[in-house]
XYZ file of N, CA, C and O in Angstrom:
360
model
N 87.039 -13.566 19.899
C 85.186 -13.331 20.132
C 84.781 -13.675 18.825
O 85.463 -13.068 16.991
N 83.100 -14.289 19.281
C 82.548 -14.564 18.085
C 81.923 -13.849 17.226
O 81.962 -12.211 17.917
N 81.889 -14.001 16.187
C 81.052 -13.502 14.936
C 80.670 -13.994 14.105
O 80.391 -15.631 13.850
N 79.612 -12.908 13.166
C 78.880 -13.742 12.195
C 78.785 -13.531 10.814
O 78.687 -12.241 10.639
N 79.640 -13.939 10.245
C 79.606 -13.689 8.256
C 78.784 -14.325 7.262
O 78.592 -15.216 8.062
N 78.838 -13.539 6.574
C 77.860 -13.724 5.443
C 78.312 -14.018 4.248
O 79.709 -13.093 4.038
N 79.205 -15.391 3.728
C 79.913 -15.560 2.457
C 79.103 -15.893 1.411
O 78.259 -16.862 1.340
N 79.073 -14.904 0.280
C 78.747 -15.974 -0.907
C 79.811 -16.390 -2.515
O 80.544 -15.688 -2.336
N 79.246 -17.331 -2.305
C 80.018 -18.177 -3.706
C 79.449 -18.022 -4.244
O 78.305 -18.202 -4.581
N 80.646 -17.688 -5.452
C 79.556 -17.858 -6.821
C 80.415 -18.474 -7.758
O 81.617 -19.071 -7.466
N 79.678 -19.303 -8.422
C 81.054 -20.490 -9.582
C 79.914 -21.302 -10.098
O 78.891 -21.155 -9.762
N 80.668 -22.503 -10.250
C 79.722 -23.763 -10.264
C 79.389 -24.817 -8.553
O 80.684 -25.417 -8.749
N 79.024 -23.427 -8.368
C 78.738 -23.705 -6.746
C 77.307 -24.735 -5.880
O 77.136 -25.114 -5.435
N 76.641 -25.149 -7.603
C 74.951 -25.787 -7.406
C 75.030 -27.076 -7.752
O 75.050 -26.942 -9.075
N 74.172 -27.812 -7.946
C 74.118 -29.391 -7.812
C 75.161 -30.127 -7.722
O 75.705 -30.904 -8.635
N 76.703 -29.526 -6.984
C 77.834 -30.686 -7.388
C 78.107 -30.782 -5.552
O 79.415 -31.291 -5.479
N 77.370 -30.709 -4.593
C 77.303 -31.271 -2.801
C 78.473 -29.982 -2.611
O 78.867 -30.387 -1.741
N 78.256 -29.138 -2.904
C 79.122 -27.934 -2.636
C 78.484 -28.035 -0.934
O 78.519 -26.788 -0.126
N 76.698 -27.106 -1.078
C 76.412 -27.081 1.040
C 76.914 -28.526 1.904
O 77.365 -28.101 2.650
N 76.816 -29.794 1.074
C 76.945 -30.575 2.700
C 78.165 -30.429 1.903
O 78.776 -31.048 3.795
N 79.407 -30.062 1.425
C 80.956 -29.922 2.023
C 81.502 -28.409 2.817
O 82.156 -28.262 3.590
N 79.978 -27.801 2.563
C 80.639 -26.158 3.238
C 80.780 -26.716 4.523
O 81.273 -26.618 5.569
N 78.765 -27.705 4.931
C 78.463 -27.972 6.808
C 79.285 -28.642 6.521
O 79.875 -28.788 8.235
N 80.548 -29.468 6.264
C 81.147 -30.519 6.573
C 82.019 -29.991 7.421
O 83.384 -30.291 8.496
N 82.762 -28.871 6.732
C 84.164 -28.227 6.835
C 84.044 -26.932 7.775
O 84.569 -27.103 8.818
N 82.664 -26.391 7.979
C 82.342 -25.619 9.227
C 82.311 -26.897 10.828
O 82.567 -26.495 11.337
N 81.248 -27.805 9.938
C 81.145 -28.867 11.775
C 82.627 -29.172 11.608
O 82.996 -29.282 13.533
N 84.030 -29.117 10.709
C 84.887 -30.055 11.668
C 85.352 -29.088 12.693
O 86.535 -28.977 12.717
N 85.515 -27.817 11.852
C 85.609 -26.397 12.605
C 85.184 -26.212 14.115
O 85.801 -25.152 14.957
N 83.985 -27.055 14.473
C 83.847 -26.365 15.477
C 81.877 -25.015 14.536
O 81.947 -24.580 16.088
N 82.448 -24.740 14.170
C 81.147 -23.111 13.330
C 79.943 -24.646 12.970
O 80.301 -24.727 13.540
N 78.639 -22.559 14.118
C 78.024 -23.070 13.309
C 77.323 -22.615 12.422
O 77.311 -20.707 12.727
N 76.162 -22.387 11.920
C 74.809 -21.271 10.599
C 74.237 -22.223 9.421
O 74.310 -22.950 10.667
N 74.214 -21.554 8.081
C 73.337 -22.677 7.720
C 74.448 -21.936 6.533
O 74.714 -20.812 5.854
N 73.155 -22.599 5.241
C 73.939 -22.369 3.768
C 72.903 -22.308 2.961
O 72.012 -23.774 3.088
N 72.595 -21.893 1.860
C 71.385 -22.107 0.851
C 72.010 -21.783 -0.228
O 73.422 -21.360 -1.256
N 71.223 -22.347 -1.481
C 71.213 -22.014 -2.713
C 70.140 -20.877 -3.336
O 69.503 -20.674 -2.628
N 70.916 -19.504 -3.727
C 70.274 -18.335 -4.327
C 69.803 -18.764 -5.557
O 70.291 -19.145 -6.281
N 69.153 -18.359 -5.634
C 67.976 -18.064 -7.332
C 69.519 -17.828 -8.222
O 68.858 -18.184 -9.425
N 70.195 -17.046 -8.094
C 71.514 -16.731 -9.300
C 71.966 -17.195 -9.566
O 73.060 -17.522 -9.988
N 71.849 -18.561 -9.218
C 73.113 -19.754 -8.971
C 74.992 -19.072 -7.855
O 74.958 -20.218 -7.536
N 74.295 -18.489 -7.200
C 75.272 -18.074 -5.953
C 74.948 -19.574 -4.907
O 73.961 -19.924 -4.852
N 75.471 -18.780 -3.937
C 75.583 -20.452 -3.158
C 75.772 -19.390 -1.461
O 76.856 -18.498 -1.558
N 74.810 -18.938 -0.135
C 75.391 -18.304 0.889
C 75.280 -19.486 2.016
O 74.322 -19.705 1.839
N 76.190 -18.174 2.286
C 75.870 -18.992 3.788
C 76.327 -18.077 5.374
O 77.141 -16.794 5.449
N 75.782 -18.325 6.661
C 76.396 -17.585 7.382
C 77.250 -18.815 8.228
O 76.445 -19.740 9.145
N 77.858 -18.344 8.537
C 78.724 -18.509 9.276
C 79.091 -18.145 10.901
O 79.392 -16.443 10.903
N 78.985 -19.031 12.130
C 79.205 -17.838 13.751
C 80.382 -18.867 14.253
O 80.141 -20.131 13.582
N 81.969 -17.896 14.771
C 82.681 -18.535 14.889
C 83.543 -17.607 15.445
O 83.052 -16.469 14.920
N 85.049 -18.015 15.667
C 85.817 -17.196 16.113
C 86.341 -17.105 14.104
O 86.539 -18.260 13.171
N 86.439 -15.374 14.758
C 86.925 -15.824 13.143
C 88.080 -16.461 12.755
O 88.546 -16.588 11.502
N 89.405 -16.765 12.913
C 90.647 -17.188 12.621
C 89.698 -18.709 11.697
O 90.257 -18.773 10.716
N 88.282 -19.029 12.216
C 88.180 -20.582 11.855
C 87.315 -20.473 10.954
O 86.831 -21.243 9.723
N 86.765 -19.109 11.009
C 86.054 -18.762 9.500
C 87.264 -18.716 8.758
O 86.538 -19.172 7.537
N 87.838 -17.885 9.049
C 88.560 -17.511 6.848
C 89.371 -19.140 7.358
O 89.390 -19.520 6.085
N 89.564 -19.989 8.130
C 90.253 -21.396 7.438
C 88.918 -22.090 6.950
O 89.095 -23.134 5.887
N 88.000 -21.658 7.766
C 86.141 -22.873 7.198
C 86.387 -22.392 5.425
O 86.105 -23.267 4.748
N 86.664 -20.862 5.057
C 86.503 -20.648 3.254
C 88.237 -21.121 2.726
O 87.082 -21.503 1.362
N 88.708 -21.104 3.544
C 89.998 -22.191 2.117
C 89.396 -22.923 2.493
O 90.288 -23.263 0.978
N 89.334 -24.064 2.860
C 88.744 -25.915 2.521
C 87.665 -26.473 1.869
O 88.019 -26.821 1.284
N 86.707 -24.604 1.830
C 85.473 -24.847 0.630
C 86.541 -24.919 -0.836
O 85.525 -25.262 -1.521
N 87.540 -24.569 -0.754
C 87.960 -24.519 -2.314
C 88.905 -25.754 -2.759
O 89.110 -26.157 -3.751
N 88.564 -26.877 -1.576
C 88.704 -27.667 -1.946
C 87.441 -29.342 -2.445
O 87.711 -30.366 -2.123
N 86.601 -28.698 -2.026
C 85.114 -29.287 -2.366
C 85.354 -29.687 -4.017
O 85.640 -28.940 -4.738
N 85.364 -31.568 -3.634
C 85.171 -31.754 -5.140
C 84.238 -31.280 -6.128
O 82.742 -31.487 -5.518
N 84.491 -31.038 -7.120
C 83.148 -30.560 -7.906
C 82.984 -29.416 -8.334
O 82.286 -28.733 -9.525
N 83.227 -28.942 -7.143
C 82.651 -27.567 -7.403
C 83.807 -26.422 -7.675
O 85.029 -26.679 -8.049
N 83.448 -25.232 -8.605
C 84.206 -24.365 -8.741
C 83.794 -22.988 -8.739
O 82.928 -22.885 -9.102
N 84.847 -22.896 -8.244
C 84.133 -21.065 -7.110
C 85.286 -19.943 -7.492
O 86.836 -20.268 -7.688
N 84.575 -19.573 -8.292
C 85.091 -18.328 -9.070
C 84.651 -17.277 -8.556
O 86.192 -16.688 -8.180
N 84.478 -16.485 -7.666
C 84.150 -15.707 -6.174
C 84.118 -16.133 -4.916
O 82.922 -17.013 -5.155
N 84.654 -15.147 -4.384
C 83.842 -15.630 -2.829
C 84.165 -13.839 -2.612
O 84.618 -13.783 -2.023
N 82.635 -13.383 -1.715
C 83.086 -12.497 -0.584
C 82.536 -12.638 0.001
O 81.291 -13.820 0.694
N 82.936 -12.056 1.760
C 82.709 -12.175 3.256
C 82.358 -10.752 4.084
O 83.222 -10.038 3.758
N 81.164 -10.879 4.042
C 80.964 -9.442 5.358
C 80.397 -9.220 6.458
O 80.197 -11.289 6.308
N 80.522 -9.272 7.181
C 80.027 -9.555 8.634
C 78.542 -8.982 8.864
O 78.139 -7.863 7.712
N 78.227 -9.451 9.593
C 76.385 -9.689 9.307
C 75.936 -9.486 11.193
O 76.931 -9.314 11.701
N 75.184 -9.345 10.891
C 75.073 -9.574 12.563
C 75.079 -10.587 13.330
O 74.481 -11.183 12.921
N 75.315 -10.815 14.465
C 75.890 -12.278 15.119
C 74.627 -12.755 15.385
O 73.209 -12.213 16.333
N 74.072 -14.432 15.044
C 73.155 -15.496 14.888
C 73.823 -15.853 16.233
O 74.940 -16.821 14.955
N 73.251 -16.525 16.722
C 73.761 -17.791 17.727
C 72.515 -19.039 16.203
O 71.491 -18.433 16.887
N 72.955 -19.861 16.941
C 72.914 -20.870 15.573
C 73.265 -22.613 16.082
O 73.674 -22.195 16.875
N 72.351 -23.119 16.262
C 72.173 -25.001 16.500
C 73.006 -25.855 15.627
O 72.408 -25.901 14.503
N 74.271 -25.842 15.357
C 74.522 -26.658 14.421
C 74.795 -25.676 13.499
O 74.934 -24.938 12.927
N 74.865 -26.760 12.119
C 74.941 -26.078 10.899
C 74.211 -26.850 9.570
O 74.273 -27.654 9.683
N 73.230 -25.614 9.720
C 71.712 -26.396 8.623
C 72.379 -26.719 7.564
O 72.533 -24.865 6.764
N 71.928 -27.023 6.315
C 71.568 -27.052 5.266
C 70.512 -26.070 4.409
O 69.289 -27.376 5.522
N 69.977 -25.269 4.404
C 68.566 -25.065 4.370
C 68.172 -25.783 2.420
O 68.760 -25.346 1.599
N 67.064 -26.151 2.533
C 66.751 -26.487 1.705
C 65.930 -25.667 -0.096
O 64.837 -24.369 1.098
N 65.639 -25.553 -0.607
C 64.439 -24.565 -1.400
C 63.192 -24.967 -1.154
O 62.709 -26.185 -1.314
């Protein structure tokens, strides 16, 4: 069953290509959604797909080069259909 999850990443996750890495991980698993920088230095991703694939995507982000993830929180979000996976620009 598909669902949407809001994932917040904190640590050294901005200005290191992290959003692009999250996008590539998600697309490689057939997930859809969006990812954006937040003003407080975190990165927020909304990811839609099968729960097991979302969990795998989150685990794949730990291998993103130059990023240092200190904390990840994932909570269920209102189910949202996305077309592809978009990096939202500021």
